mmCIF file of C-alpha atoms and ligand atoms in Angstrom:
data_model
loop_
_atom_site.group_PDB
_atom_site.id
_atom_site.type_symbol
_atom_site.label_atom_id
_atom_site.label_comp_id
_atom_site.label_asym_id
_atom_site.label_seq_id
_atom_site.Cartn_x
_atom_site.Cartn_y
_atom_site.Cartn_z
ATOM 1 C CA UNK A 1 -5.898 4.466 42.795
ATOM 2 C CA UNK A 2 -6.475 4.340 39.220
ATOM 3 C CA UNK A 3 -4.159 5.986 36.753
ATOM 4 C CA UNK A 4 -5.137 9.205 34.597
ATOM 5 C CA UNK A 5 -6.078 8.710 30.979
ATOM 6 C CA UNK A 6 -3.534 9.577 28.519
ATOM 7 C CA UNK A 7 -3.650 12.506 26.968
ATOM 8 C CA UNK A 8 -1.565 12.565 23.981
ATOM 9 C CA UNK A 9 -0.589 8.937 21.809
ATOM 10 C CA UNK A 10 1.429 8.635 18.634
ATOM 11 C CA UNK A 11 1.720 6.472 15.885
ATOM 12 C CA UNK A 12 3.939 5.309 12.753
ATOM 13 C CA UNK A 13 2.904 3.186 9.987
ATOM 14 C CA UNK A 14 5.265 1.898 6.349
ATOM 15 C CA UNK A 15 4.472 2.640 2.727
ATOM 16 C CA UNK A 16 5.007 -0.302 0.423
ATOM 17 C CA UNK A 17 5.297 -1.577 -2.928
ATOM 18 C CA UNK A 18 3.854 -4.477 -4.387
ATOM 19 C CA UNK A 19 6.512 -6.382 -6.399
ATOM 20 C CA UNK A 20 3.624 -9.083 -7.581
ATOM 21 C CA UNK A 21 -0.032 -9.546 -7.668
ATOM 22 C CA UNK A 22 -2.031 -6.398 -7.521
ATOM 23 C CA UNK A 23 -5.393 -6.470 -8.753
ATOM 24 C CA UNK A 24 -5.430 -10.290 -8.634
ATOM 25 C CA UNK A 25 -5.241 -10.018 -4.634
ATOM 26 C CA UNK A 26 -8.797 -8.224 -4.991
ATOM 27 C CA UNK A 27 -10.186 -11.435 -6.414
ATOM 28 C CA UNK A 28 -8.727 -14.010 -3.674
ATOM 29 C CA UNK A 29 -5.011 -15.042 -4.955
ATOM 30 C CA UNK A 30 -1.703 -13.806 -3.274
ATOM 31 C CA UNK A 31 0.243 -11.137 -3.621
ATOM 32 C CA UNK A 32 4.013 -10.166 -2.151
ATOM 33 C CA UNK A 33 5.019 -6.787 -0.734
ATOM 34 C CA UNK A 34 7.797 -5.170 0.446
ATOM 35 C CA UNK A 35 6.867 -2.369 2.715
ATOM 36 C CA UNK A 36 9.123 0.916 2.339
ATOM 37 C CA UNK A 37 11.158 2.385 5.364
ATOM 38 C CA UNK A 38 8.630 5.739 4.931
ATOM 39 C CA UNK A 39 5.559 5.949 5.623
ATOM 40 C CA UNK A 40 3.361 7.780 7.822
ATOM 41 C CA UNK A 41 2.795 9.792 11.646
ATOM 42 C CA UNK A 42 0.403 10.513 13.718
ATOM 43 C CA UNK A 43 -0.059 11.864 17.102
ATOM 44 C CA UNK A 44 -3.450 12.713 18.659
ATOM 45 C CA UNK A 45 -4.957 14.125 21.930
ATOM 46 C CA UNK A 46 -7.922 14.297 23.790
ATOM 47 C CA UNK A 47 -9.883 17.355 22.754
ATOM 48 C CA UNK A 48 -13.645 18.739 23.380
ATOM 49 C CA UNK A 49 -14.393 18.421 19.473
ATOM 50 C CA UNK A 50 -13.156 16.043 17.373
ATOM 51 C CA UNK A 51 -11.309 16.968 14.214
ATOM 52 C CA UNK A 52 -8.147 15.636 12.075
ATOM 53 C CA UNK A 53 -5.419 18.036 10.400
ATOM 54 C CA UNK A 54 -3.721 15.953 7.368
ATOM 55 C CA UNK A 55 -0.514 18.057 6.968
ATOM 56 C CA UNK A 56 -1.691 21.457 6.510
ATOM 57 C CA UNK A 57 -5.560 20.439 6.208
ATOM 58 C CA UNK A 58 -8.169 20.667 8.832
ATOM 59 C CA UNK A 59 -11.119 18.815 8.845
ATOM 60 C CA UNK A 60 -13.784 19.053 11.257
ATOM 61 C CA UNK A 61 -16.159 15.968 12.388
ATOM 62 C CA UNK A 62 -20.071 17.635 12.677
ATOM 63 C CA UNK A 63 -23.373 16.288 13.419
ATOM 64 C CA UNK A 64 -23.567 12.644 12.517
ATOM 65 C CA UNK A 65 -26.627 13.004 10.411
ATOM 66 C CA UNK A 66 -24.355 15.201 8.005
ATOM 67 C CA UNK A 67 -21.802 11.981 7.220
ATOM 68 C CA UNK A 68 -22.989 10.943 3.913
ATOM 69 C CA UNK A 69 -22.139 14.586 2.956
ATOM 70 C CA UNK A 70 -18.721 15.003 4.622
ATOM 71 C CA UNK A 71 -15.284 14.974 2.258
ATOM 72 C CA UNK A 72 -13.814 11.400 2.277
ATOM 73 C CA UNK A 73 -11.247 11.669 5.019
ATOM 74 C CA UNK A 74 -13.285 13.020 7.572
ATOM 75 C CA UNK A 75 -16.163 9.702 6.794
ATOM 76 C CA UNK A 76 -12.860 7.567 6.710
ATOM 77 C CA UNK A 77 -11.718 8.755 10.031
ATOM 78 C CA UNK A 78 -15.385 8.294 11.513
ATOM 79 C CA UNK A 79 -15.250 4.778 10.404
ATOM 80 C CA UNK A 80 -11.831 4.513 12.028
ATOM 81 C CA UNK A 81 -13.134 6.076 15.313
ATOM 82 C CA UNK A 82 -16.104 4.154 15.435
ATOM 83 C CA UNK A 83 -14.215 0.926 14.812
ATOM 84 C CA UNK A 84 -12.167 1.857 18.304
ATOM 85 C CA UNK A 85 -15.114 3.403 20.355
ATOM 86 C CA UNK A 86 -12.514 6.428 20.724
ATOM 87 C CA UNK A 87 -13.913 9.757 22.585
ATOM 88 C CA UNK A 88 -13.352 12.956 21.044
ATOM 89 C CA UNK A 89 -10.215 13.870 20.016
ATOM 90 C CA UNK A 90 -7.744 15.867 17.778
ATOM 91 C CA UNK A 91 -5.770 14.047 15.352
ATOM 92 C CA UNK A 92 -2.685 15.279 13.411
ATOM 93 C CA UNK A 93 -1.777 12.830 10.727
ATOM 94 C CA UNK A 94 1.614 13.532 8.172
ATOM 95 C CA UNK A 95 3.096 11.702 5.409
ATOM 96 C CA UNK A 96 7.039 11.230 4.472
ATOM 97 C CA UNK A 97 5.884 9.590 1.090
ATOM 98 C CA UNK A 98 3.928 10.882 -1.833
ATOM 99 C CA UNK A 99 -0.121 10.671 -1.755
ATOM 100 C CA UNK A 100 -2.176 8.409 -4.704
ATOM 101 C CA UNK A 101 1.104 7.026 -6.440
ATOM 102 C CA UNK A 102 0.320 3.780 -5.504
ATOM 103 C CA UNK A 103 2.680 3.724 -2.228
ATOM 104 C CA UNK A 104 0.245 3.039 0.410
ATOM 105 C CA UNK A 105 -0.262 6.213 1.582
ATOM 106 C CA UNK A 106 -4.238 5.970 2.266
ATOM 107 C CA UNK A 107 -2.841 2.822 4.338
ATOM 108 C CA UNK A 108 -0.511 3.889 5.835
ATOM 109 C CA UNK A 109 -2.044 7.043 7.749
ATOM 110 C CA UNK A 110 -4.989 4.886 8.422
ATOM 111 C CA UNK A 111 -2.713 2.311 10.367
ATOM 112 C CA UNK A 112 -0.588 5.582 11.811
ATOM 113 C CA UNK A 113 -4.030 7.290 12.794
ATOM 114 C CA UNK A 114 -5.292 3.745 14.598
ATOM 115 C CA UNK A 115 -2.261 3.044 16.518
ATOM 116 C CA UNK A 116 -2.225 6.279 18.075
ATOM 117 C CA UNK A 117 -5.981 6.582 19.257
ATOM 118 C CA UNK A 118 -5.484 2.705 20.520
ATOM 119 C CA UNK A 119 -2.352 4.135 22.464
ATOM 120 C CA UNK A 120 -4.491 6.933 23.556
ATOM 121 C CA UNK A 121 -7.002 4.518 25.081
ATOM 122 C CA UNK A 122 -4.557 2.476 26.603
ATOM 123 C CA UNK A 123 -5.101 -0.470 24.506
ATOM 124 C CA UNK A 124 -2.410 -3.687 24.131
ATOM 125 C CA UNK A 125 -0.186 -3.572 21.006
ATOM 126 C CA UNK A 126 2.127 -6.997 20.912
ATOM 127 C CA UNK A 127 5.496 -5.951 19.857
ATOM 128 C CA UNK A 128 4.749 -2.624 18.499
ATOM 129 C CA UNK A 129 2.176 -4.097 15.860
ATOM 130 C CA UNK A 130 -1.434 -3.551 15.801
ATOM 131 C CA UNK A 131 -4.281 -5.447 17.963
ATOM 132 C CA UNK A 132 -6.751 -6.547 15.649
ATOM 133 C CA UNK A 133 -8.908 -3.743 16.140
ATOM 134 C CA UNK A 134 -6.366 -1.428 15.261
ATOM 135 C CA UNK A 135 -5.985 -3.183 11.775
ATOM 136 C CA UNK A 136 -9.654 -3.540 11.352
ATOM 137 C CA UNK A 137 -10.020 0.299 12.179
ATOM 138 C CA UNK A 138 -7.224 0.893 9.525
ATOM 139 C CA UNK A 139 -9.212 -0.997 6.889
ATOM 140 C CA UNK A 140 -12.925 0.610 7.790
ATOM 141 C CA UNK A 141 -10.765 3.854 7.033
ATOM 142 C CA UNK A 142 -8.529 2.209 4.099
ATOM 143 C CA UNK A 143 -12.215 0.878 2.477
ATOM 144 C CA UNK A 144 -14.138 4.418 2.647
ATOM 145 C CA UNK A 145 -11.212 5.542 0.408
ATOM 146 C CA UNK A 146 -10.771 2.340 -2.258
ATOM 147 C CA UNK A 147 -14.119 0.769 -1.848
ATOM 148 C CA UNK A 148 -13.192 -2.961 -2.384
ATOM 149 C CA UNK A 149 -9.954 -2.887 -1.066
ATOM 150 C CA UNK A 150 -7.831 -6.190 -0.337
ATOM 151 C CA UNK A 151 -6.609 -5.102 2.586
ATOM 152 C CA UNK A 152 -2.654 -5.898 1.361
ATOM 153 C CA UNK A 153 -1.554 -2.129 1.750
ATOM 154 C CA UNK A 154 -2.749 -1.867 5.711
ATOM 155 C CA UNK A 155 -1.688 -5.413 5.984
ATOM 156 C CA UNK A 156 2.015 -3.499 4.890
ATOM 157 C CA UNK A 157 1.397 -0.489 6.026
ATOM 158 C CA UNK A 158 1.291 -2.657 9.630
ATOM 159 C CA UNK A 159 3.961 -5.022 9.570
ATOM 160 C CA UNK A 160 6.618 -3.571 7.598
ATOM 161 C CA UNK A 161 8.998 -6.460 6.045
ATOM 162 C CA UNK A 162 8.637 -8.789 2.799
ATOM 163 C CA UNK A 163 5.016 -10.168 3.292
ATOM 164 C CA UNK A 164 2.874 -13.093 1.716
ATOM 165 C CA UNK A 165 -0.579 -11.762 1.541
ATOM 166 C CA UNK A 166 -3.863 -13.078 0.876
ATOM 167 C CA UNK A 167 -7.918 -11.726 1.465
ATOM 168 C CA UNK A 168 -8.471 -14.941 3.707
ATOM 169 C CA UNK A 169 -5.807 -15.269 5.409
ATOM 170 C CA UNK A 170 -4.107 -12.421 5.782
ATOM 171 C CA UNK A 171 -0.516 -11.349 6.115
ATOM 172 C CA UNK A 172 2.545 -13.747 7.155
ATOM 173 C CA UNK A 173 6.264 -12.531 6.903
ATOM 174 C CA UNK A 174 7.860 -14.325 3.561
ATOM 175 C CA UNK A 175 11.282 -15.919 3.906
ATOM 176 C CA UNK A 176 14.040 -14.128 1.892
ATOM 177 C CA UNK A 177 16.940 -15.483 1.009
ATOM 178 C CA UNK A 178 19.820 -12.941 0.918
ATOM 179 C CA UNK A 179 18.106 -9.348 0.843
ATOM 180 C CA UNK A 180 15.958 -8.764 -1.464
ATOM 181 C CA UNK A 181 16.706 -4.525 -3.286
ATOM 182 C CA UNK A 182 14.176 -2.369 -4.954
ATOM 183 C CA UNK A 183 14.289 1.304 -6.447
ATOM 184 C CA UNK A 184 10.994 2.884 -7.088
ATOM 185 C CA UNK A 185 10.436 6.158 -9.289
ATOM 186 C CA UNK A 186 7.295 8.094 -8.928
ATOM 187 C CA UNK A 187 6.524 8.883 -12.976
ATOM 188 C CA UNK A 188 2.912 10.797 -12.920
ATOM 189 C CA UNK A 189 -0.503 11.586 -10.783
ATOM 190 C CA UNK A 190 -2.148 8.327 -9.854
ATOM 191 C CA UNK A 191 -6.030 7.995 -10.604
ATOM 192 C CA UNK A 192 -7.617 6.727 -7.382
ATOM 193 C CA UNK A 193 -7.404 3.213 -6.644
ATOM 194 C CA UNK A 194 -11.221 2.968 -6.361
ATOM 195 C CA UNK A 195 -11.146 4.143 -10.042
ATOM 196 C CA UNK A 196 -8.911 1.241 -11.227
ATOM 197 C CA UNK A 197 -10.360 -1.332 -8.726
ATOM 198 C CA UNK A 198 -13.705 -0.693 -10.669
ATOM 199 C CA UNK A 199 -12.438 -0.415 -14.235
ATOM 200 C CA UNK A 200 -10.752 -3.823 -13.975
ATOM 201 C CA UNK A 201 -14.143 -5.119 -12.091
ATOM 202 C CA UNK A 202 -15.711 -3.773 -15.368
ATOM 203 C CA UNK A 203 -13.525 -5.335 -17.849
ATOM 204 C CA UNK A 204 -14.119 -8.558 -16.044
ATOM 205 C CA UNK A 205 -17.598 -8.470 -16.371
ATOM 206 C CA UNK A 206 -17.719 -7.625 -20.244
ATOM 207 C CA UNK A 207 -14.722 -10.213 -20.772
ATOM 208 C CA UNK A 208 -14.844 -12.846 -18.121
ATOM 209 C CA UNK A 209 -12.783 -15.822 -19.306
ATOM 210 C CA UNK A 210 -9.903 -13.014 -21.121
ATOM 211 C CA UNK A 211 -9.427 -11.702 -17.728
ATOM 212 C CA UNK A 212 -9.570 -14.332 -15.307
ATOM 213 C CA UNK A 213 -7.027 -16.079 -17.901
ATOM 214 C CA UNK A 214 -5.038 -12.821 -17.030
ATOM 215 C CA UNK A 215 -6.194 -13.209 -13.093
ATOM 216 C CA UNK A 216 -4.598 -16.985 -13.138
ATOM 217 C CA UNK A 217 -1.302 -16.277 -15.022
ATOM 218 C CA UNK A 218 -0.601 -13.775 -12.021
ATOM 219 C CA UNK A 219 -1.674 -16.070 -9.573
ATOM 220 C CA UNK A 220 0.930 -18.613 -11.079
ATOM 221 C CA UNK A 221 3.980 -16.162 -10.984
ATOM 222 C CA UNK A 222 3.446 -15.197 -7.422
ATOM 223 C CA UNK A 223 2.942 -18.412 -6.430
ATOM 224 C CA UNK A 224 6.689 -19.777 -8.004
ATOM 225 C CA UNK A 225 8.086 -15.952 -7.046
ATOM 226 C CA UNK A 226 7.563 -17.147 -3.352
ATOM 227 C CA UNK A 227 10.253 -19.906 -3.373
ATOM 228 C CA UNK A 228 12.463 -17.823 -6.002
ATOM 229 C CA UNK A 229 12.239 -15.098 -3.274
ATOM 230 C CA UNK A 230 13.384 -17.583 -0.611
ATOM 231 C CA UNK A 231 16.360 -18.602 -2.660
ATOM 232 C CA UNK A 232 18.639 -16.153 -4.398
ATOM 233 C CA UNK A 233 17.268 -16.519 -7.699
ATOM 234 C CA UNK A 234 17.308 -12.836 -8.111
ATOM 235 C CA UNK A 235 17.540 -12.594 -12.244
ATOM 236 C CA UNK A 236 14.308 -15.101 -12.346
ATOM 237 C CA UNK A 237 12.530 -12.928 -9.759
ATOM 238 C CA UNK A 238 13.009 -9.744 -12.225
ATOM 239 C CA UNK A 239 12.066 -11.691 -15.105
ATOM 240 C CA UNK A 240 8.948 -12.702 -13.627
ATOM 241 C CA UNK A 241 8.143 -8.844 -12.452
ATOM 242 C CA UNK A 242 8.571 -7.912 -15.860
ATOM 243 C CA UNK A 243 6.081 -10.377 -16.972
ATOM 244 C CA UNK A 244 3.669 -9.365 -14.355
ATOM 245 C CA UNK A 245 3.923 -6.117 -15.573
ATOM 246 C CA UNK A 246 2.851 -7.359 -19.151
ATOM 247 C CA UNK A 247 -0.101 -8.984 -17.426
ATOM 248 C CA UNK A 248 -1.219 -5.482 -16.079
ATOM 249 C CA UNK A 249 -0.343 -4.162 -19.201
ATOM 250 C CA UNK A 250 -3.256 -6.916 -20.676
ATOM 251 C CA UNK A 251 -5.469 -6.019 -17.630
ATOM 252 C CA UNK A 252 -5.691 -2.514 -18.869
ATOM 253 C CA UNK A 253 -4.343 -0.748 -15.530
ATOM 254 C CA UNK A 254 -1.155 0.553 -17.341
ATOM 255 C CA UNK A 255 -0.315 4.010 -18.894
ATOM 256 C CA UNK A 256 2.025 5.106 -21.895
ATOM 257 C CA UNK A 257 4.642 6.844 -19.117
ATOM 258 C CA UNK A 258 4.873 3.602 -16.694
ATOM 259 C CA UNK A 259 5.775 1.512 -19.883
ATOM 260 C CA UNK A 260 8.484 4.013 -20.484
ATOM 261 C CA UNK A 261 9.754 4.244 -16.674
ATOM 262 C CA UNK A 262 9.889 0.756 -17.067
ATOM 263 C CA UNK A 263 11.688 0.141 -20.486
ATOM 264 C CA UNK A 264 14.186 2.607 -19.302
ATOM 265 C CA UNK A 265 14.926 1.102 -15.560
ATOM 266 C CA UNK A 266 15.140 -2.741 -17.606
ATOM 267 C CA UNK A 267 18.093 -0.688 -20.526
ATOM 268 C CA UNK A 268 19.803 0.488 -17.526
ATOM 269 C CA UNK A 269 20.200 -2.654 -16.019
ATOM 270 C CA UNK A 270 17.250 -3.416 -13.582
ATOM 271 C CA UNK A 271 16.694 -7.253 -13.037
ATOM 272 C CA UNK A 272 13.162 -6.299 -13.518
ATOM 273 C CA UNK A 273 10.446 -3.461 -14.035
ATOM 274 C CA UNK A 274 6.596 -3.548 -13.235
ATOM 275 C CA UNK A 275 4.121 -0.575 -12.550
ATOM 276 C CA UNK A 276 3.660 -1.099 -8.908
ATOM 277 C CA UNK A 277 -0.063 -0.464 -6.687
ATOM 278 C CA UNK A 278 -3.719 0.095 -8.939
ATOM 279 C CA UNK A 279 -1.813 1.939 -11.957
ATOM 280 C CA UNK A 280 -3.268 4.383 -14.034
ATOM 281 C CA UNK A 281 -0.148 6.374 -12.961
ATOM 282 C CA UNK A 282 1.687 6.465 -9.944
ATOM 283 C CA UNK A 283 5.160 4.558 -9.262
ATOM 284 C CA UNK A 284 7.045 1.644 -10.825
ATOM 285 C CA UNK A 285 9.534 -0.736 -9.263
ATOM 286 C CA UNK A 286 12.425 -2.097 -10.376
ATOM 287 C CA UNK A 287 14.461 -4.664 -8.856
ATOM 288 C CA UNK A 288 18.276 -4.145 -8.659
ATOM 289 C CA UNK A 289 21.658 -5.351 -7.255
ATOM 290 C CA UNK A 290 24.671 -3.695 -6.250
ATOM 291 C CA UNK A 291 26.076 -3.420 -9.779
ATOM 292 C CA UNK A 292 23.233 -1.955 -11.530
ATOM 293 C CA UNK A 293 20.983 -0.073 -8.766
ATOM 294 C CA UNK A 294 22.962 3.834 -9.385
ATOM 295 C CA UNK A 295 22.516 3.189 -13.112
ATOM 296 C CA UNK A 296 18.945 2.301 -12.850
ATOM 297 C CA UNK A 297 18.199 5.572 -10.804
ATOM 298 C CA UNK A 298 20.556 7.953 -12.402
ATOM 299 C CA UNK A 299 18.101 6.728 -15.543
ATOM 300 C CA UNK A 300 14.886 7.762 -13.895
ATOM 301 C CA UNK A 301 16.411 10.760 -12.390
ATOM 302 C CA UNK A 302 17.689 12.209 -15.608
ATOM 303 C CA UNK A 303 14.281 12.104 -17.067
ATOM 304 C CA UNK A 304 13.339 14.406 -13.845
ATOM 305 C CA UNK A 305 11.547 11.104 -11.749
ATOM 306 C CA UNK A 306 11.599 11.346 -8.218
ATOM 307 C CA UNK A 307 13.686 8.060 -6.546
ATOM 308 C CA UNK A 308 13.553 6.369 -3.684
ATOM 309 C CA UNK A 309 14.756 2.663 -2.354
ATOM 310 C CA UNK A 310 13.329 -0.136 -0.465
ATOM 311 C CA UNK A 311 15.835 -3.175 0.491
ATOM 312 C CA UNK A 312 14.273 -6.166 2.535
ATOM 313 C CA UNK A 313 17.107 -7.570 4.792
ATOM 314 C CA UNK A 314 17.247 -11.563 4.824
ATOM 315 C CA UNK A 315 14.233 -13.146 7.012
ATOM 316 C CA UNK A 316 12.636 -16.376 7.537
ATOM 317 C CA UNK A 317 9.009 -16.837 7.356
ATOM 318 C CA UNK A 318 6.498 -17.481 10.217
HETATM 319 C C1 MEV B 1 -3.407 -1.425 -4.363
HETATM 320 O O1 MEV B 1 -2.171 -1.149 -3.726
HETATM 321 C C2 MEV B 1 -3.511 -2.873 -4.705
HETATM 322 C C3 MEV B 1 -4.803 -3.299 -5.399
HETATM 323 O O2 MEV B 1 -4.686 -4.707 -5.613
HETATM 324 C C4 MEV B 1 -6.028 -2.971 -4.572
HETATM 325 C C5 MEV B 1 -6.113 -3.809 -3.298
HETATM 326 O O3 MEV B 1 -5.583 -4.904 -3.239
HETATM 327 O O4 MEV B 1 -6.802 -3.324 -2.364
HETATM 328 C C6 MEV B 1 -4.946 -2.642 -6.765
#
């Protein structure tokens, strides 16, 4: 006797941050992120039409010859479905972080809206992480929203944890030595990432030696930050995220109020600052420690910036 088909699945996915290497991860080097505890849900169930509710929002899947025309979440959740083979279906998708601050969001209901529809269908997860085609169904969706995206925030937005990330090789878990604390403030509207993705793909082509310069100094400082991350060097790490941050600054992805965030998290104490994600708005992070982590948010939060914290426990690599 076979069994019935589910009928209902869920799903959970993390936010992140990147604490070094956006933008440079587009172009092949590596980048590190921590993925926040936050993220996103999703539950779906078999249904006669199939259609997706983001919070409050419904949106409707119609004749396939009508795609091209259809608001971006509904082509990014065909891409998604069509990546899985899924039947038809009603989805109900939720974040518990904010949307286009450079957090992961896009990601992170992608990878929340795959697992469930895999669960639906019955298909193997290993350990409560995404088959393959559950994180190559998070990306069709993730790239239908970002265009050329690296595929470092569904990478995150999967595995939770500090991870090592590159465009070939994907995600491995990165050894930290002792844990490893962040604070993040969300400072103003993000621009999408597609946006910045572009303008730095622009400034690249009018100035391609400045900015590959720009492209290898960031590849350098993640590439010492991963055995400064595996040791306890944290005053070296924060150094190092503040300098990134100047090299974003250079790349032309930074804005007049992340500066600020940042100057104000590094005169309250933090180890280090950095605009965290595409920029052009959206969050900074700040490394901390026990002794300076309430000063550096009571800083943000009397200017009236929303807070929140990410700590990576110790781990060792793969
Ligand atoms: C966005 O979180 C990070 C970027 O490097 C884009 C990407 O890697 O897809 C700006």
């Amino acid at each position: 006797m076979s069994a019935s088909p589910r009928q209902v699945a869920s799903g959970q996915a993390f936010g992140k941050v990147i604490l070094l290497g956006e933008h440079a991860v587009v172009y092949g080097s590596p980048a590190i992120a921590l993925a926040l505890t936050r993220g996103a849900e999703a539950e779906v169930r078999r249904s006669e039409r199939t259609s997706l509710w983001l919070g409050s929002s419904e949106y409707r899947i119609g004749p396939a010859a009508m795609a091209d025309s259809e608001p971006l979440p509904l082509r990014a959740f065909r891409a998604l479905l069509e990546e899985l083979d899924a039947p038809e279906l009603e989805a109900r998708a939720a974040l518990a972080i904010p949307a286009g601050a450079g957090l992961g969001a896009s990601a992170a209901l992608g990878v929340a809206l795959a697992r469930a529809v895999s669960g639906l269908l019955g298909r193997a997860t290993l350990e409560g992480r995404c088959a393959g085609s559950v994180a190559r169904a998070a990306l069709a969706w993730e790239n239908v929203f970002h265009g050329n995206a690296s595929g470092i925030d569904t990478a995150a937005a999967e595995h939770g944890g500090c991870l090592w990330f590159t465009r070939a090789a994907g995600a491995a878990p990165l050894a930290v030595g002792g844990s490893l604390r962040v604070a993040v403030a969300s400072v103003e509207p993000g621009v999408s990432t597609r946006r910045m993705v572009e303008a730095v793909a622009e400034r690249r082509r009018k100035d391609p030696s400045g900015t590959d310069r720009v492209m290898d100094s960031i590849q350098a400082l993640v590439a010492r930050a991963r055995e400064v991350i595996a040791g306890r060097e944290r005053a070296e790490l924060g150094r190092m995220m503040t300098q990134n941050h100047e090299l974003l600054v250079r790349l032309g992805v930074s804005t007049p109020g992340l500066n600020q965030a940042c100057e104000w998290a590094l005169r309250a104490g933090a180890l280090g600052a950095k605009l965290t994600g595409a920029g052009g708005g959206g969050c900074v992070v700040a490394l901390v420690d026990d002794a300076t982590r309430a000063a550096v948010l009571d800083a943000w939060g009397e200017r009236g910036l929303v807070c929140l914290e990410a700590t990576a426990p110790e781990q060792g690599s793969a």
